[in-house]
Amino acid sequence: MDLILCHTTADFDALGAAVGLTRLLSGSKIVLPGGSHPTVRDFLALHRDEYSLIERRSVNLEKIRSLTVVDTQQRDRLGKAAEWLDLPSVREIIVYDHHLGQESDIPATRSHIDSVGATTTLIVEQLQQQEISLTPAEATAMALGIHVDTGSLTYDQSTVRDALALAWLMEQGASLSVISTYRDPGLSPQLQQLLTKSLERLEDFCLHGYKVAWVTLKTDSFVPGLSSLASELVELTEIDALLLANEYSLGEEDSRLTIIGRSQIPKMNLNLLFQLLGGGGHSQAASLNLRGVDSQAILKQLLDGIKAQIPHPLTARDLMSSPVRTILPETTIAEAQRILLRYGHSGLFVVDTQGQLVGIISRRDIDIALHHGFSHAPVKGYMTKNLKTITQNTTLPQIESIMVTYDIGRLPVLENEQLMGIVTRTDVLRELHQERDEDEEGQKFKIQNDPHGVTNAALKKFKIPLSTELQNRLAPQLWQLLTTASQEAEKRSWHLYLVGGAVRDLLLTEAVAGTLMIKDIDLVVDGFHKSADVGAGVELAKALQQLYPMARLEIHGAFQTAALLWHKDPELDSLWVDIATARTEFYPYPAANPEVEASSIRQDLYRRDFTINALALRLTSPRTGELLDFFGGLLDLQAQQIRVLHANSFIEDPTRIFRGVRFAVRFGFQIEPQTEEFIRYAINSGVYDRTAQENSRTPALQTRLKTELKHILEAPYWKSALQLLDNLGALQCIHPTLKLDAELVRQLRLLERCLRRFDPQPTLIHWEMRLEALIAHLAPQYRAKVAKNLQLQEDGIKRLQNLASAQAEVMESLPKCQSPSQVMQLLRQYDLPILILIAVQSPRSLRHQIWEYLTVWANVQPLLNGNDLKKLGYKPGPQYRQILDDMLAATLDGVIKDHREAEEFLAKHYPH
C-alpha cells in the first residue's frame, strides 16, 4: 500500500498536492491524519468521492510499502500517523514541500523541496514532464491549493512557476466557479463572533513607522479557521503585523496555545521567528502550536522578535551623497559649467564664505546664460534662492512627499546651517523601486523591468544570501577580522563597507561553511559628514595594526590609503587588506592616473569598472549586512554578463578592457553588447595613440596595463583571455601591430611545451615569458620600446632588445654545425629564456637542434673534473678550463666514452 500523508488540519495546498500525487503514484491513497481546515472540510463534503481518500483507521499497517508526505517536513504535524514513519515494512519515504530552511526530522529517502508559492506547483511540474492529464475535479483541487497558498499570486512568495502551473490547471479544466466559492468563503458564525472580540481587545504599538498588533482569545476548544480570522483582522485594521493567539483547554490540567502570525513589513521573516519555538511557515505567514506553556511569555518573546526584525526607516543620512560640490556666488557661469562637466553633476549648490547655503544653479540655468553670452557673469544672478531643505533625520516618505509636492529633483541636507549632503530624485526612486525581498532562505530579487534587455527566460537562478550566510561562507578568522574592523569604525562614528571583488566572490561562491579565505580585501570608510577625512583609511589601518601586530602597515598614494599585509600568518595566511576613505575620481586625460577626492560610498562605487564590482556589504550597525547595489550589479551577476558603468570608462582607463575580459573568461560570463561596443569604439578611436604622443606618462598603458597582463597571463584561462582580447582588437593597447594570428598561436603553444620540459619547477617567471613571447612577435624595431613602456625587468628588456641579432646568429651558424660540440659552443653563450624565444620562432630543423641541446647535450659533463686532474699531477691554473672544455667537446662528439679513454685523451693532448 502506497500512502500520501497530509499534515494535520490539512489546507488546500496539502490536499491539492496529494491529489496530484495520486496520478503520479498510481494506486496510492490519501490520508488526512488530523482533520482539515474548515473550508477544505466543506469542499470535501461535496467532492470527497472524486479523490482517492481513505480513513486513517482503515489502514492496514503491515501492508504500507511507501509514505509520501506533502506540505511539511515535521513529524509532529502528522499526528498519530507519524508512528508509521518507523514501521519496518516502509521501504521508501518521500517528502514534497515548499518551506525552505527548515530542519526536517522525517527520515526521507527522497525529498523534493523548492522555493515556490505552493507545494502543489512542484506536483504540477512533474505531471507536465510525464505528460499526465487530469480530470476537471483533480485540476480544481490542485488549482485551489495554489490560489489559497499564493493569495491568487499576490503573496510575495509567489513565483512565475506558480502562475504557469495555474495556467496548465485551467487548461485541464479547473472550475473557476468552484475556486471562487472556496478560495474566500467568508468567516463562519463562530469566527465572526471572535472577530468582534478581537477588534475590541486588539493591542498595538508603532515602531519605525510600522504598526504591530496582537490579541489573545480564550476558547473552550480548538477553533478551526483561525488563519482566515487573522487575514480578516489585518485587512480591516490596516496593521502591518499581527499575532493572533488562541488558548483552549485539553483537560483540567492541560492547555494548548495556537498562534497565527501575519506580516506585511519588508524584510521581516516570521518563519525564522516561529521556528525558534517549533513552528514555521513563510516569511509573511507562520503559525505554531504548543502545549502547557505560559501564553503571555510566548507572545512577549514573539513580539520582541518582531521588534528586532523591524527595519530602521531610511533617512536622508542613508540616502544622501556627500561631500557636496559647491561654488561661491561670484563664480562665473563658464567656471560653473567646467565644474559640472568634470564631475557629471546636473546642478551646483551655492554657499557663502561661511559655508552657509544661499542658492542652487542647475545645468539648464547655466545653458541659458551661456546661450545669451553671459559666460563671465557670476552665478548669483542666475541661481535659485528659495530652497526646500531637509535634515539628516528626514525619513524617506517625508523626502518623497516634499519632492512630489514642490516638484524638486534635489534636496540639500543641512545640519547647523551647514551643507552636509544632497538627496536626489534618483536616490529616492532607486529605493522605492528596488525589487528585493526576503524568502525563507535569504533574499531574492524579481525582475519586472530589466533595463539591460535580458529576458527572464535567459536568467539563471541566483539568490542573494543573508548576511549570516555570507558570514558562514568565510573562514572564521577572516570574519573576525572584518568584525574587529567594523567595531573600530563604529567607535569613530564611521560606516565601513566591504567592497568590490570580495563581495562579488562571496555572492558567487557556494562554498562549504567557513572554507572561503579571500586573499585580497578592499574596505572603504564612509564617514565624511561624521568627522572622517581623507586620512580615515590610514587611521583605521593603524588601529587594526595595534590589534594585529603581525601585519605590516603600508601607507601609500597621495590620497592616504593604507594596506595591511600578512605573510604566511598561522591564521590569516597571506592576506592583503586595502583600507581607504570613500572617494570620487576624475581623469585629467585618457590613460592617466585619476585625481581623487573624498566622497561618499555611493560615489566611490560609481567610480569602479563594472557593475558586478560595484557592490558593497555594510559591516557596521545599524544596518549590518545590508547589500548596496546602485547600478544593477546583482542583475548582471544573475544574467552572467559584464557591463561597464559609464560610456567613457574605457577611454579614461584602457586597463578596464583587460579586466573585463579577465572577469568574463574567469566566470564564464558574456560581455554585455553595449559594453562591447564601447570597447571597440575606444580602441578604434585612436585615443590611446594620441594620448601616448601627447603625454609622457600614461600609466594605464604602462604599469597598470602590465599588472593586468600579469593577472591574465598567470591564470589557467590565459589562452581564452588572449583570444577574446584579440577578437576585441584590444591587443593593440600593447602595440598597434600586435595580433593573435596563427603563427603567434603556434609560438605560444611551443612556448608552453618548452616551459613544461625545461622549467618544470619554475625558476623562470612563466607569465613574463608569455608576455615576452607576445612582444617578440612584433617587428624587431618595436620590441625594446614596448618592453620599456610596460616596464619589464631589465634582463627582459635586454633580452628582447638583443633577440633579433641572437636569432640571426643562431639561424646562420646552427645549420653549419657538424658536431654536438659545435652546437654546444654556439648555444652555451645564451641563457635559457632567450633560447626558448629563439626556438619558438625557428624552423623545425633548428628547433630540433636547440631542443636536443637543452635536453641532452647541455646536461653532459666531462668524465674528469678538476679533482681528477689534480690527482693526475696537473697543477691548478687557467689551463684547467681549456682542458675540461676540450674533454667535454670530445665526450659530446663520442671521442671519449669512459674514464680510460678520457685519461688517454688527456695524455695525448696535454702531456706533462
Short mmCIF file of C-alpha atoms in Angstrom, two decimals, residues 659-812:
data_model
loop_
_atom_site.label_atom_id
_atom_site.label_comp_id
_atom_site.label_asym_id
_atom_site.label_seq_id
_atom_site.Cartn_x
_atom_site.Cartn_y
_atom_site.Cartn_z
CA ARG A 659 39.87 43.43 -16.55
CA GLY A 660 36.53 42.96 -18.28
CA VAL A 661 37.95 40.18 -20.43
CA ARG A 662 39.59 38.57 -17.41
CA PHE A 663 36.32 38.52 -15.47
CA ALA A 664 34.34 37.29 -18.48
CA VAL A 665 36.65 34.32 -19.06
CA ARG A 666 37.20 33.56 -15.38
CA PHE A 667 33.47 33.40 -14.55
CA GLY A 668 32.21 32.18 -17.90
CA PHE A 669 30.26 35.43 -18.39
CA GLN A 670 29.48 37.31 -21.60
CA ILE A 671 30.49 40.90 -22.23
CA GLU A 672 27.22 42.85 -22.50
CA PRO A 673 26.65 44.01 -26.13
CA GLN A 674 26.75 47.76 -25.44
CA THR A 675 29.84 47.34 -23.30
CA GLU A 676 31.49 45.54 -26.21
CA GLU A 677 30.54 48.47 -28.45
CA PHE A 678 32.18 50.90 -26.00
CA ILE A 679 35.35 48.75 -26.04
CA ARG A 680 35.56 48.67 -29.83
CA TYR A 681 34.84 52.38 -30.11
CA ALA A 682 37.60 53.26 -27.62
CA ILE A 683 40.14 51.06 -29.43
CA ASN A 684 39.21 52.20 -32.94
CA SER A 685 39.07 55.89 -31.99
CA GLY A 686 42.87 56.10 -31.83
CA VAL A 687 42.63 57.89 -28.49
CA TYR A 688 45.37 55.76 -26.91
CA ASP A 689 47.91 56.58 -29.62
CA ARG A 690 47.12 60.29 -29.40
CA THR A 691 47.36 60.22 -25.62
CA ALA A 692 50.73 58.43 -25.68
CA GLN A 693 52.09 61.00 -28.13
CA GLU A 694 50.80 63.99 -26.16
CA ASN A 695 51.71 62.81 -22.63
CA SER A 696 54.91 61.34 -21.29
CA ARG A 697 53.08 59.44 -18.52
CA THR A 698 50.18 57.14 -19.42
CA PRO A 699 50.08 54.66 -16.52
CA ALA A 700 47.03 52.85 -17.87
CA LEU A 701 49.08 51.92 -20.95
CA GLN A 702 52.22 51.21 -18.93
CA THR A 703 52.48 49.94 -15.34
CA ARG A 704 48.76 49.35 -14.84
CA LEU A 705 48.50 47.57 -18.18
CA LYS A 706 51.42 45.34 -17.21
CA THR A 707 49.64 44.46 -13.96
CA GLU A 708 46.51 43.43 -15.85
CA LEU A 709 48.58 41.38 -18.29
CA LYS A 710 50.21 39.66 -15.32
CA HIS A 711 46.79 38.72 -13.88
CA ILE A 712 45.72 37.31 -17.23
CA LEU A 713 48.92 35.51 -18.25
CA GLU A 714 49.43 33.77 -14.92
CA ALA A 715 45.83 32.48 -14.82
CA PRO A 716 44.91 28.99 -16.10
CA TYR A 717 42.50 30.57 -18.60
CA TRP A 718 45.10 32.84 -20.22
CA LYS A 719 44.73 31.36 -23.71
CA SER A 720 40.97 32.02 -23.82
CA ALA A 721 41.52 35.53 -22.46
CA LEU A 722 44.10 36.32 -25.17
CA GLN A 723 41.71 35.06 -27.82
CA LEU A 724 38.91 37.31 -26.57
CA LEU A 725 41.28 40.28 -26.32
CA ASP A 726 42.30 39.69 -29.91
CA ASN A 727 38.67 39.40 -31.05
CA LEU A 728 38.02 42.81 -29.49
CA GLY A 729 41.17 44.29 -31.01
CA ALA A 730 42.45 45.04 -27.51
CA LEU A 731 45.96 43.68 -28.09
CA GLN A 732 46.51 46.96 -29.92
CA CYS A 733 46.85 48.53 -26.47
CA ILE A 734 50.19 46.70 -26.22
CA HIS A 735 51.16 47.73 -29.75
CA PRO A 736 49.04 48.69 -32.78
CA THR A 737 50.50 45.85 -34.88
CA LEU A 738 50.01 43.03 -32.36
CA LYS A 739 47.52 40.38 -33.44
CA LEU A 740 46.94 36.82 -32.29
CA ASP A 741 47.46 35.30 -35.72
CA ALA A 742 48.00 31.61 -36.43
CA GLU A 743 51.78 31.97 -36.21
CA LEU A 744 51.64 33.58 -32.76
CA VAL A 745 49.23 30.89 -31.55
CA ARG A 746 51.73 28.26 -32.76
CA GLN A 747 54.59 30.02 -31.00
CA LEU A 748 52.68 30.24 -27.72
CA ARG A 749 51.86 26.54 -27.94
CA LEU A 750 55.54 25.75 -28.46
CA LEU A 751 56.45 28.07 -25.59
CA GLU A 752 54.25 26.06 -23.22
CA ARG A 753 55.93 22.82 -24.31
CA CYS A 754 59.35 24.36 -23.69
CA LEU A 755 58.38 25.68 -20.25
CA ARG A 756 56.95 22.33 -19.19
CA ARG A 757 60.02 20.46 -20.45
CA PHE A 758 62.86 22.77 -19.47
CA ASP A 759 61.43 24.56 -16.40
CA PRO A 760 59.13 22.11 -14.58
CA GLN A 761 59.96 23.51 -11.12
CA PRO A 762 59.61 27.11 -12.24
CA THR A 763 62.80 29.02 -11.94
CA LEU A 764 61.59 31.33 -14.68
CA ILE A 765 58.53 33.54 -14.27
CA HIS A 766 56.18 31.90 -16.75
CA TRP A 767 53.73 34.78 -17.20
CA GLU A 768 56.65 37.05 -18.04
CA MET A 769 57.87 34.53 -20.62
CA ARG A 770 54.41 34.54 -22.20
CA LEU A 771 54.45 38.34 -22.30
CA GLU A 772 57.94 38.34 -23.81
CA ALA A 773 56.74 35.88 -26.45
CA LEU A 774 53.90 38.27 -27.34
CA ILE A 775 56.32 41.19 -27.62
CA ALA A 776 58.84 39.06 -29.55
CA HIS A 777 56.17 38.53 -32.21
CA LEU A 778 56.40 42.24 -33.04
CA ALA A 779 58.86 43.59 -35.60
CA PRO A 780 62.35 43.86 -34.01
CA GLN A 781 62.35 47.66 -34.01
CA TYR A 782 59.29 47.74 -31.69
CA ARG A 783 60.27 45.10 -29.12
CA ALA A 784 62.52 47.04 -26.75
CA LYS A 785 60.29 50.12 -26.84
CA VAL A 786 57.20 48.10 -25.87
CA ALA A 787 59.16 46.25 -23.16
CA LYS A 788 60.36 49.55 -21.69
CA ASN A 789 56.86 51.04 -21.92
CA LEU A 790 55.47 48.11 -19.93
CA GLN A 791 58.41 48.45 -17.54
CA LEU A 792 59.57 44.85 -17.79
CA GLN A 793 62.57 43.78 -15.76
CA GLU A 794 65.93 44.93 -17.07
CA ASP A 795 67.04 41.48 -18.20
CA GLY A 796 63.77 41.01 -20.11
CA ILE A 797 64.17 44.36 -21.87
CA LYS A 798 67.76 43.47 -22.78
CA ARG A 799 66.72 40.02 -23.97
CA LEU A 800 64.07 41.44 -26.32
CA GLN A 801 66.48 44.13 -27.49
CA ASN A 802 69.09 41.51 -28.44
CA LEU A 803 66.69 38.84 -29.64
CA ALA A 804 66.90 39.74 -33.34
CA SER A 805 70.72 39.64 -33.51
CA ALA A 806 70.92 36.47 -31.40
CA GLN A 807 68.32 34.79 -33.55
CA ALA A 808 70.13 35.82 -36.74
CA GLU A 809 73.39 34.39 -35.47
CA VAL A 810 71.80 31.11 -34.43
CA MET A 811 69.89 30.71 -37.69
CA GLU A 812 73.03 31.38 -39.72
#
